[in-house]
PDB file of C-alpha atoms in Angstrom:
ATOM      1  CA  UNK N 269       6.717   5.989  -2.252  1.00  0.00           C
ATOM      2  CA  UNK N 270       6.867   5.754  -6.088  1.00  0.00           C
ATOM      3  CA  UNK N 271       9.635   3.483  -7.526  1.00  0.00           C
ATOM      4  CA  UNK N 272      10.851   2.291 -10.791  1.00  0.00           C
ATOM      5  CA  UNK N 273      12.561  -0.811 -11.936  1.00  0.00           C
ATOM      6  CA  UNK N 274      13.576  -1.813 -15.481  1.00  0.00           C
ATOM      7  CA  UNK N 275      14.823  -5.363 -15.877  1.00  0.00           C
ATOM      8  CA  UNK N 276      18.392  -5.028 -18.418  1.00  0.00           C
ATOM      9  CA  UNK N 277      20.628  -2.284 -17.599  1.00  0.00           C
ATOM     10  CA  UNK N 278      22.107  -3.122 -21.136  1.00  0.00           C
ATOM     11  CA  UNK N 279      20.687  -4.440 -24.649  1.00  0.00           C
ATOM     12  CA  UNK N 280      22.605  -5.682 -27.528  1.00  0.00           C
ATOM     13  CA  UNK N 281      20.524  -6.126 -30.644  1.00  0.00           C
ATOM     14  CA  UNK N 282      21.125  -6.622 -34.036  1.00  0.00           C
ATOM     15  CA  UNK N 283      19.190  -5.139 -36.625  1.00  0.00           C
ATOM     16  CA  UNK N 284      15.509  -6.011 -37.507  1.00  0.00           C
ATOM     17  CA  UNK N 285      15.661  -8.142 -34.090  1.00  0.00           C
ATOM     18  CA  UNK N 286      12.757  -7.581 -31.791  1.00  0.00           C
ATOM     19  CA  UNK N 287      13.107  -5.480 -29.237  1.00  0.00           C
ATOM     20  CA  UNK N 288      11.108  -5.645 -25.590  1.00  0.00           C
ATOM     21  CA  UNK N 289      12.664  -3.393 -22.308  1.00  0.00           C
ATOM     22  CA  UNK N 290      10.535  -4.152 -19.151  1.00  0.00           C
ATOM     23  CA  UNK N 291       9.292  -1.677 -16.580  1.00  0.00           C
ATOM     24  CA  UNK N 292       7.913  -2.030 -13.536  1.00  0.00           C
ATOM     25  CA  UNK N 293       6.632   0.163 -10.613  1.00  0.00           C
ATOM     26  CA  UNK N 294       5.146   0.911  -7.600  1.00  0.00           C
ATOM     27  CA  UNK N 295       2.690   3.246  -6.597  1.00  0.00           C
ATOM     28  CA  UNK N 296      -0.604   2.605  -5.179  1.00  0.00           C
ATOM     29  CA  UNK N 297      -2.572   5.058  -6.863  1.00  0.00           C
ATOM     30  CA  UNK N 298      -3.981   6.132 -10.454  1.00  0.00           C
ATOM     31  CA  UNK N 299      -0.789   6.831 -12.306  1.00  0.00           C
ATOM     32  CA  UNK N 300       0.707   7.872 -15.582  1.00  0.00           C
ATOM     33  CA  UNK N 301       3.322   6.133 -17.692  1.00  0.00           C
ATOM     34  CA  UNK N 302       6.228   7.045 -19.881  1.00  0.00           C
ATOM     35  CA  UNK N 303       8.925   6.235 -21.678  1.00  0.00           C
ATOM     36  CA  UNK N 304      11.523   8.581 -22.718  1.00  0.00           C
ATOM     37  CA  UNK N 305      14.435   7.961 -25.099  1.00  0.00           C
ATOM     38  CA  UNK N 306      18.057   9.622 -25.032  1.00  0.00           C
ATOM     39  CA  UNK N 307      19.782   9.522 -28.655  1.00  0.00           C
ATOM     40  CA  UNK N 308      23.328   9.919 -28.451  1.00  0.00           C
ATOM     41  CA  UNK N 309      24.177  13.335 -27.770  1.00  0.00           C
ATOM     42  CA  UNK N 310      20.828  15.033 -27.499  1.00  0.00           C
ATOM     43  CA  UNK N 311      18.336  15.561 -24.808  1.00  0.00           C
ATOM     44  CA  UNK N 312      15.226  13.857 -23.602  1.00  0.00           C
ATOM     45  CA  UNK N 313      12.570  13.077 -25.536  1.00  0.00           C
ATOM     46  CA  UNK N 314       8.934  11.926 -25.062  1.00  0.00           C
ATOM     47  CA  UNK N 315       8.744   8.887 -26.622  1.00  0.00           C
ATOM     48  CA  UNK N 316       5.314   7.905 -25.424  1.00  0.00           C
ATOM     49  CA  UNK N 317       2.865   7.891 -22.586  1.00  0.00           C
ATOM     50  CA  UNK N 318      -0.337   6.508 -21.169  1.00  0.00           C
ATOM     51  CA  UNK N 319      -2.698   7.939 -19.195  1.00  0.00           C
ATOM     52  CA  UNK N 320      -6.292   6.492 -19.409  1.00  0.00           C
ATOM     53  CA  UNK N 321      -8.119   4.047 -21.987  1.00  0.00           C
ATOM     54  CA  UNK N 322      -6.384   1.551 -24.470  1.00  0.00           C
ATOM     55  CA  UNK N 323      -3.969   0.031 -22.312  1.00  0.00           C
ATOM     56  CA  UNK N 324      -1.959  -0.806 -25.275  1.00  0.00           C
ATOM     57  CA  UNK N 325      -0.084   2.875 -26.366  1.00  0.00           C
ATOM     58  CA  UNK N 326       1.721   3.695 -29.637  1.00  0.00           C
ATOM     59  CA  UNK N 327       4.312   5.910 -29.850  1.00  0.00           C
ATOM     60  CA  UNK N 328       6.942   7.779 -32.209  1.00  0.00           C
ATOM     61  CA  UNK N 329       9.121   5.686 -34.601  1.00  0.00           C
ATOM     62  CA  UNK N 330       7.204   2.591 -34.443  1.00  0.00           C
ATOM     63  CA  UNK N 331       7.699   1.943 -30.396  1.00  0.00           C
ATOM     64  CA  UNK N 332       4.169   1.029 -28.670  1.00  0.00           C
ATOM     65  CA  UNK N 333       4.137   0.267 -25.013  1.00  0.00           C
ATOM     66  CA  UNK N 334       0.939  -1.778 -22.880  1.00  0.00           C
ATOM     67  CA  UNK N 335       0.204  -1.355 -19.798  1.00  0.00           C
ATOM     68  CA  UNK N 336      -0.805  -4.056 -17.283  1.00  0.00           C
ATOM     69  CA  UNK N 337      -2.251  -2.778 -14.287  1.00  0.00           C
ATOM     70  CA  UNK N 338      -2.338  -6.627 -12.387  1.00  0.00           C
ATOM     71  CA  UNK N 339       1.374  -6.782 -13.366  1.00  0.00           C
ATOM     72  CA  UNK N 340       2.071  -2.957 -12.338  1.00  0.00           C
ATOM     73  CA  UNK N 341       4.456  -3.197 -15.942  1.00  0.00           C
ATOM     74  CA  UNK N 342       4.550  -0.897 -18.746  1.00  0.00           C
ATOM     75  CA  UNK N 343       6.976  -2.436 -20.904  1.00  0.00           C
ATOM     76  CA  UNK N 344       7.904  -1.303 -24.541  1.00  0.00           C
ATOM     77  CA  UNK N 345       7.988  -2.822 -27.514  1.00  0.00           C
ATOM     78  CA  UNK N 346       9.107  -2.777 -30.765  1.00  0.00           C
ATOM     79  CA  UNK N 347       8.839  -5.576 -33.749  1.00  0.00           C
ATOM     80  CA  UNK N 348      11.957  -4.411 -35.812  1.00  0.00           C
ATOM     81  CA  UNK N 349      14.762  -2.150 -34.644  1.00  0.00           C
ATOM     82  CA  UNK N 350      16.831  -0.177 -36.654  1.00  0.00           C
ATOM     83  CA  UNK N 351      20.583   1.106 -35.854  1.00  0.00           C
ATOM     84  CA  UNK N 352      19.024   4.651 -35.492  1.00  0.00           C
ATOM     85  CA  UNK N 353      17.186   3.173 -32.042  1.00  0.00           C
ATOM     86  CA  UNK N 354      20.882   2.925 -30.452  1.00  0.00           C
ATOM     87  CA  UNK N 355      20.160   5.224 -27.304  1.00  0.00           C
ATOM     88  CA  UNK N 356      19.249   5.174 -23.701  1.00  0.00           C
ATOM     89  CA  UNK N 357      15.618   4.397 -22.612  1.00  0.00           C
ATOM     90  CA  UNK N 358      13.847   5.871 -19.690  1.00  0.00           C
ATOM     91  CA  UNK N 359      10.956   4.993 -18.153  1.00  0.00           C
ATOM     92  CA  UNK N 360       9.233   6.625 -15.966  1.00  0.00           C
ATOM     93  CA  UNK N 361       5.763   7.331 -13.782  1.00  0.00           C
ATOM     94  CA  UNK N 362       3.865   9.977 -12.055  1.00  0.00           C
ATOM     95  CA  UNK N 363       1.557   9.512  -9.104  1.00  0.00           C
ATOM     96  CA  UNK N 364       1.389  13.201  -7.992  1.00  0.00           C
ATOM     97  CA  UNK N 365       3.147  16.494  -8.827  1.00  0.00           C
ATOM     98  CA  UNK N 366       6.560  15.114 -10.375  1.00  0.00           C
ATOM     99  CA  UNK N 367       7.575  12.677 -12.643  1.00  0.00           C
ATOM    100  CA  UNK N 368       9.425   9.522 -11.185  1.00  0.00           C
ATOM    101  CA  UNK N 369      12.605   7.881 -13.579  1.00  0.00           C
ATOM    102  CA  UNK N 370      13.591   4.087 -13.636  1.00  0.00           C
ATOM    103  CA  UNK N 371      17.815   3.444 -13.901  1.00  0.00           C
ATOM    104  CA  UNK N 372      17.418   3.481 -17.793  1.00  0.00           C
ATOM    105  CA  UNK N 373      18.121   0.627 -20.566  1.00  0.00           C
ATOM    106  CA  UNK N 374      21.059   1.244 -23.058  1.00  0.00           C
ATOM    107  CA  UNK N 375      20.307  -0.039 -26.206  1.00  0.00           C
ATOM    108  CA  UNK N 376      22.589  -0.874 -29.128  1.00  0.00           C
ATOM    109  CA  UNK N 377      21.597  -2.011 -32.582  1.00  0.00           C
ATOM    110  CA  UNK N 378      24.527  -3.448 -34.049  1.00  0.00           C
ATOM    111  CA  UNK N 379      23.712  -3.352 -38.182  1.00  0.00           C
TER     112      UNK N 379
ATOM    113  CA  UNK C 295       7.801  27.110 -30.417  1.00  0.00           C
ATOM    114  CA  UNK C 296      11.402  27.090 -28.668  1.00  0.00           C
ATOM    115  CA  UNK C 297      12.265  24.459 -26.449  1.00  0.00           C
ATOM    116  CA  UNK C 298      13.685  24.785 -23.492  1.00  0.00           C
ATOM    117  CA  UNK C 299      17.333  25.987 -23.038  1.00  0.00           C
ATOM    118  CA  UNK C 300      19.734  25.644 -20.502  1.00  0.00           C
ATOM    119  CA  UNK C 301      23.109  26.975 -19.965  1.00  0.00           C
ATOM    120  CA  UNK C 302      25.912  27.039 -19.923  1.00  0.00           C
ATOM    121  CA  UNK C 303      26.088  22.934 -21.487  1.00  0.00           C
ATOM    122  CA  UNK C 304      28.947  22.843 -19.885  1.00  0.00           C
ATOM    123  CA  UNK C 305      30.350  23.737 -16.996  1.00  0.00           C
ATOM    124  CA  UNK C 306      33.772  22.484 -15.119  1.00  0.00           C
ATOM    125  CA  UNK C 307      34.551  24.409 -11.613  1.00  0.00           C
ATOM    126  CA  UNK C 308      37.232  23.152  -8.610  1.00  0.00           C
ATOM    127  CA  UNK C 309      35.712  21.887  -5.547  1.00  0.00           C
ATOM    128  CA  UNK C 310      34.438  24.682  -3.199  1.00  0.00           C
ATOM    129  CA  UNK C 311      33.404  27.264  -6.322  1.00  0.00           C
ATOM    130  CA  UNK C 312      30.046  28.030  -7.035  1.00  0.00           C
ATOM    131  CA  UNK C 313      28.146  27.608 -10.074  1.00  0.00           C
ATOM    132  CA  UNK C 314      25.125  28.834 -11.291  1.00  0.00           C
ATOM    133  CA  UNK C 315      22.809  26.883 -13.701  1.00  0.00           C
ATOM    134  CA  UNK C 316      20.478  28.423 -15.811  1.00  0.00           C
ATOM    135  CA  UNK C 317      17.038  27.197 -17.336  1.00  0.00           C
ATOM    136  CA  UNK C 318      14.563  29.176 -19.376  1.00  0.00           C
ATOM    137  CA  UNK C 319      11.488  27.360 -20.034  1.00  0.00           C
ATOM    138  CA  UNK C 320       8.976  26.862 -23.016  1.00  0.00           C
ATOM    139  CA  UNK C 321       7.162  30.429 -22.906  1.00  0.00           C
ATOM    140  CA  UNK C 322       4.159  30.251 -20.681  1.00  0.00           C
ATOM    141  CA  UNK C 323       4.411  26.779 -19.027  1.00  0.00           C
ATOM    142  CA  UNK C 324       3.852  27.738 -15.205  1.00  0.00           C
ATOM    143  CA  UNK C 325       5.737  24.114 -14.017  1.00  0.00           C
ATOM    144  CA  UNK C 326       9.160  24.220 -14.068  1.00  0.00           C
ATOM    145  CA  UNK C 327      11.228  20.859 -13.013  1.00  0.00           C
ATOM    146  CA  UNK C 328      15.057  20.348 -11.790  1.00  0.00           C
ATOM    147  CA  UNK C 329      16.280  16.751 -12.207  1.00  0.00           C
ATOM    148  CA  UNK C 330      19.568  15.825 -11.935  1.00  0.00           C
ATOM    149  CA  UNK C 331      21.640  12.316 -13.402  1.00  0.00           C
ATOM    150  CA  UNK C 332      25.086  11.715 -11.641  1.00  0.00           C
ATOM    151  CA  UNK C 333      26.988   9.149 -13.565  1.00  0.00           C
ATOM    152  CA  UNK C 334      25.445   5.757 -14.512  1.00  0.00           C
ATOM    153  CA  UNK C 335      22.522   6.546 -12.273  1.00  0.00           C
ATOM    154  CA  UNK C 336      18.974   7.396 -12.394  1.00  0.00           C
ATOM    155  CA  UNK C 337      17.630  10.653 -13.347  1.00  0.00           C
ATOM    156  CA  UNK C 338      16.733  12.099  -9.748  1.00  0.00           C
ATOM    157  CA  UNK C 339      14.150  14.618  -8.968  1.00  0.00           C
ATOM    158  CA  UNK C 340      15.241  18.099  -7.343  1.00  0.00           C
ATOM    159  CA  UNK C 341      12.428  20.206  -7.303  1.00  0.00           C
ATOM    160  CA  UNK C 342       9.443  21.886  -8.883  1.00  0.00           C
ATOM    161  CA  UNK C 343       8.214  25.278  -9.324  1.00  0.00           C
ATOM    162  CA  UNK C 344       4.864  26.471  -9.876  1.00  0.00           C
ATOM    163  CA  UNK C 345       5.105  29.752 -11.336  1.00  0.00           C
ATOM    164  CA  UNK C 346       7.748  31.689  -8.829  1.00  0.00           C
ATOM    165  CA  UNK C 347       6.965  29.308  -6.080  1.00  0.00           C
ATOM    166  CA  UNK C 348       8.480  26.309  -4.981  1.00  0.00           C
ATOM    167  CA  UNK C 349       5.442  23.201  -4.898  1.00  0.00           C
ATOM    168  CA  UNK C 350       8.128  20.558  -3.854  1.00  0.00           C
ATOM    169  CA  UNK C 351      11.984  20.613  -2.932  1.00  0.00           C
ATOM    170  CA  UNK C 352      12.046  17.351  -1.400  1.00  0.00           C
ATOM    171  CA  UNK C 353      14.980  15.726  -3.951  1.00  0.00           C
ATOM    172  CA  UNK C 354      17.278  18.819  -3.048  1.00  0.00           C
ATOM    173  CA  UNK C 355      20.194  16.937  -1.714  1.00  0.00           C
ATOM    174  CA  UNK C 356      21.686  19.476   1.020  1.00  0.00           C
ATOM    175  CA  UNK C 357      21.424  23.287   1.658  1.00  0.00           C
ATOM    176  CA  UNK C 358      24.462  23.796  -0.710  1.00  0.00           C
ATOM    177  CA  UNK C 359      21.587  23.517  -3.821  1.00  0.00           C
ATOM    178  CA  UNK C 360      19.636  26.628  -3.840  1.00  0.00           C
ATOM    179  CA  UNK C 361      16.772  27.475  -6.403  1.00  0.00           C
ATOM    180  CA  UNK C 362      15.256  30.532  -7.728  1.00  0.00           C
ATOM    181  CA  UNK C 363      12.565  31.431 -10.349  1.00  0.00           C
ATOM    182  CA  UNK C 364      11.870  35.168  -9.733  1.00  0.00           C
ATOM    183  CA  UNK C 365       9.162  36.357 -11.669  1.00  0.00           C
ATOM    184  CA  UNK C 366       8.144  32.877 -12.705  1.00  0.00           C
ATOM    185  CA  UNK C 367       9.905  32.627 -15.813  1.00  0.00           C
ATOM    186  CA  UNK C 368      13.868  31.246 -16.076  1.00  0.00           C
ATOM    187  CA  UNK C 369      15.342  29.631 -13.345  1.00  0.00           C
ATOM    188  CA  UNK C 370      18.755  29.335 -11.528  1.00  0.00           C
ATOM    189  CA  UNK C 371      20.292  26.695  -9.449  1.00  0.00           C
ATOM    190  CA  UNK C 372      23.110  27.235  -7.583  1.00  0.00           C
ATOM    191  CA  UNK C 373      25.491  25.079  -6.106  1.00  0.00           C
ATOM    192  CA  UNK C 374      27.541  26.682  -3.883  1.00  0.00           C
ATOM    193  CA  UNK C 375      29.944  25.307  -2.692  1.00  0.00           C
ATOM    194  CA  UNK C 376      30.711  22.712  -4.822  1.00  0.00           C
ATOM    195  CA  UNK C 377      32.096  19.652  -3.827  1.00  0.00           C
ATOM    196  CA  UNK C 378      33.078  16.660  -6.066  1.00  0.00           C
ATOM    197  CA  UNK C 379      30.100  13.934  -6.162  1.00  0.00           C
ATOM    198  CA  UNK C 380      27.909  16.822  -7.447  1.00  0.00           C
ATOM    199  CA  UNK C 381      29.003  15.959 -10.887  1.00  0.00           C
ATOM    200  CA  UNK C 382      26.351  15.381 -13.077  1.00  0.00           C
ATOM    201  CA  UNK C 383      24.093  16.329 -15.652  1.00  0.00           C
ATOM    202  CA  UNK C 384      21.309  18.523 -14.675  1.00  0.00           C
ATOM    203  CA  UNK C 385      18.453  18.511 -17.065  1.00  0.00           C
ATOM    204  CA  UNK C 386      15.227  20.956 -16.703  1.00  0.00           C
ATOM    205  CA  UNK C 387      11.817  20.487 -18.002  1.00  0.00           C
ATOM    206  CA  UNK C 388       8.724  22.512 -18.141  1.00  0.00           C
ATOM    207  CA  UNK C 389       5.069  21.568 -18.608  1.00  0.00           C
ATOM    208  CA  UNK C 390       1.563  23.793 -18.869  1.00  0.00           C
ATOM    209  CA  UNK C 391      -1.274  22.909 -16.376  1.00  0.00           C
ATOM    210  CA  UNK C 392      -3.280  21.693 -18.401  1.00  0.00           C
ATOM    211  CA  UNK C 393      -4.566  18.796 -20.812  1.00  0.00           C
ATOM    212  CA  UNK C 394      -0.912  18.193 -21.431  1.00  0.00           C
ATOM    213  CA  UNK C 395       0.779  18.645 -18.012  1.00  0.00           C
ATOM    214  CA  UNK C 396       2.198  15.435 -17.790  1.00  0.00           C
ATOM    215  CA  UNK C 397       4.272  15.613 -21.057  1.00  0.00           C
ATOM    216  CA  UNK C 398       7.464  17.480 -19.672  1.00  0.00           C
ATOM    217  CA  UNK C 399       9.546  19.009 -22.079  1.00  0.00           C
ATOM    218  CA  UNK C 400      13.541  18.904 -21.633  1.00  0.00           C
ATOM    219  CA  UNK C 401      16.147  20.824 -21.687  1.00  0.00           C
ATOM    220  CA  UNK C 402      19.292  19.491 -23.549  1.00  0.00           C
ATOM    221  CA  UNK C 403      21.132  19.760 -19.719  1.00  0.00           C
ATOM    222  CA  UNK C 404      23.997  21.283 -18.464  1.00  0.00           C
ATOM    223  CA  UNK C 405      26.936  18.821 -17.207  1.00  0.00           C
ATOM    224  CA  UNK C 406      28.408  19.551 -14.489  1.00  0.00           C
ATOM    225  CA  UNK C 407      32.156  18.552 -13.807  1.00  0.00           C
ATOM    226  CA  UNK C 408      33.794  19.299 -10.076  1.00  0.00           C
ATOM    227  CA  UNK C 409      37.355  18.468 -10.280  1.00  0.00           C
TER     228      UNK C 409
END
């Protein structure tokens, strides 16, 4: 069965810090990656996603993502955070028909 | 193009009513998604339509949860009746078949509060 594990339930950053949330999962098959982000108060939103090719992914507002197949990981990245990145991070995989969701990261940029 | 909508956002109901959750999709995407997040957990799959017809209901948790998409466009899920750890926010999400059917598009979710 698919799984999903992020390592930090929590992240405190300050602003302009470096940001990296690790994901890891488990499926034997060909699969495709997300992330998804939850701003305060609003819904789910694609932030990015990988499917084939250039294992390393860029995404909205400056995130990227790479994905290591050896290390089954997909973890995302970005090089400066602003306070506007405070929100919940999901991500997720899909092996088959539905879409799979890790426990999430909360994030908070302290300015 | 609209997103897609669910109602009502909120919804708080005593143990043993029934509620009724709505989704209405982007226009035209045949795959049509139930997830559901109970407090400080992870997002859990329910189900999945294709079109009117249900491709996978494993993540429905009992026979209290019941799903319909007539016609294949909005969607209702009904919990009935309710009991007190289905609290939660339910969030939909539809996707074409097609080049782009693994890029779900959510709904803004309904939370659900059984006091």
């Amino acid at each position: 069965a698919q799984s999903v594990s992020q390592h930090n339930h929590h992240v405190i950053l300050s602003e302009a810090a470096s940001l990296e949330l690790g994901c890891n999962y488990s499926y034997g098959g060909t699969v495709n990656l997300f992330w998804y982000v939850q701003y305060p108060g609003q819904h789910l939103q694609l932030l990015l996603k990988y499917f084939s090719g250039d294992p390393l992914v860029k995404g909205i507002k400056g995130f990227e993502a790479e994905f290591i197949k050896s290390k089954f990981s997909f973890n995302l990245r970005k090089p400066s955070v602003q306070w506007s990145d405070t929100a919940e991070y999901f991500c997720a995989v899909n092996g088959g028909d539905k879409v799979i969701f890790g426990p999430g990261t909360s994030l908070s940029v302290i300015p | 193009e609209a997103g897609v909508t669910q109602f009502p956002s909120h919804s708080v109901i005593e143990k043993g009513q029934t509620v009724t959750l709505r989704c209405d999709p982007i226009s035209g995407h045949d795959n049509l998604y139930w997830y559901r997040r109970v407090m400080g957990k992870e997002i859990k799959f329910l189900l999945h339509f294709v079109k009117e017809s249900k491709q996978d209901e494993s993540g429905m948790p009992n026979n209290r949860f019941l799903a319909e998409r007539t016609g294949g466009t909005y969607s209702t899920l009904k919990v009935q009746p309710a009991e007190l750890e289905d609290s939660g926010v339910y969030f939909c999400a539809s996707s074409q078949t097609g080049t782009d059917y693994y890029g779900y598009t959510f709904g803004s979710g309904t939370r659900l509060t059984v006091v």
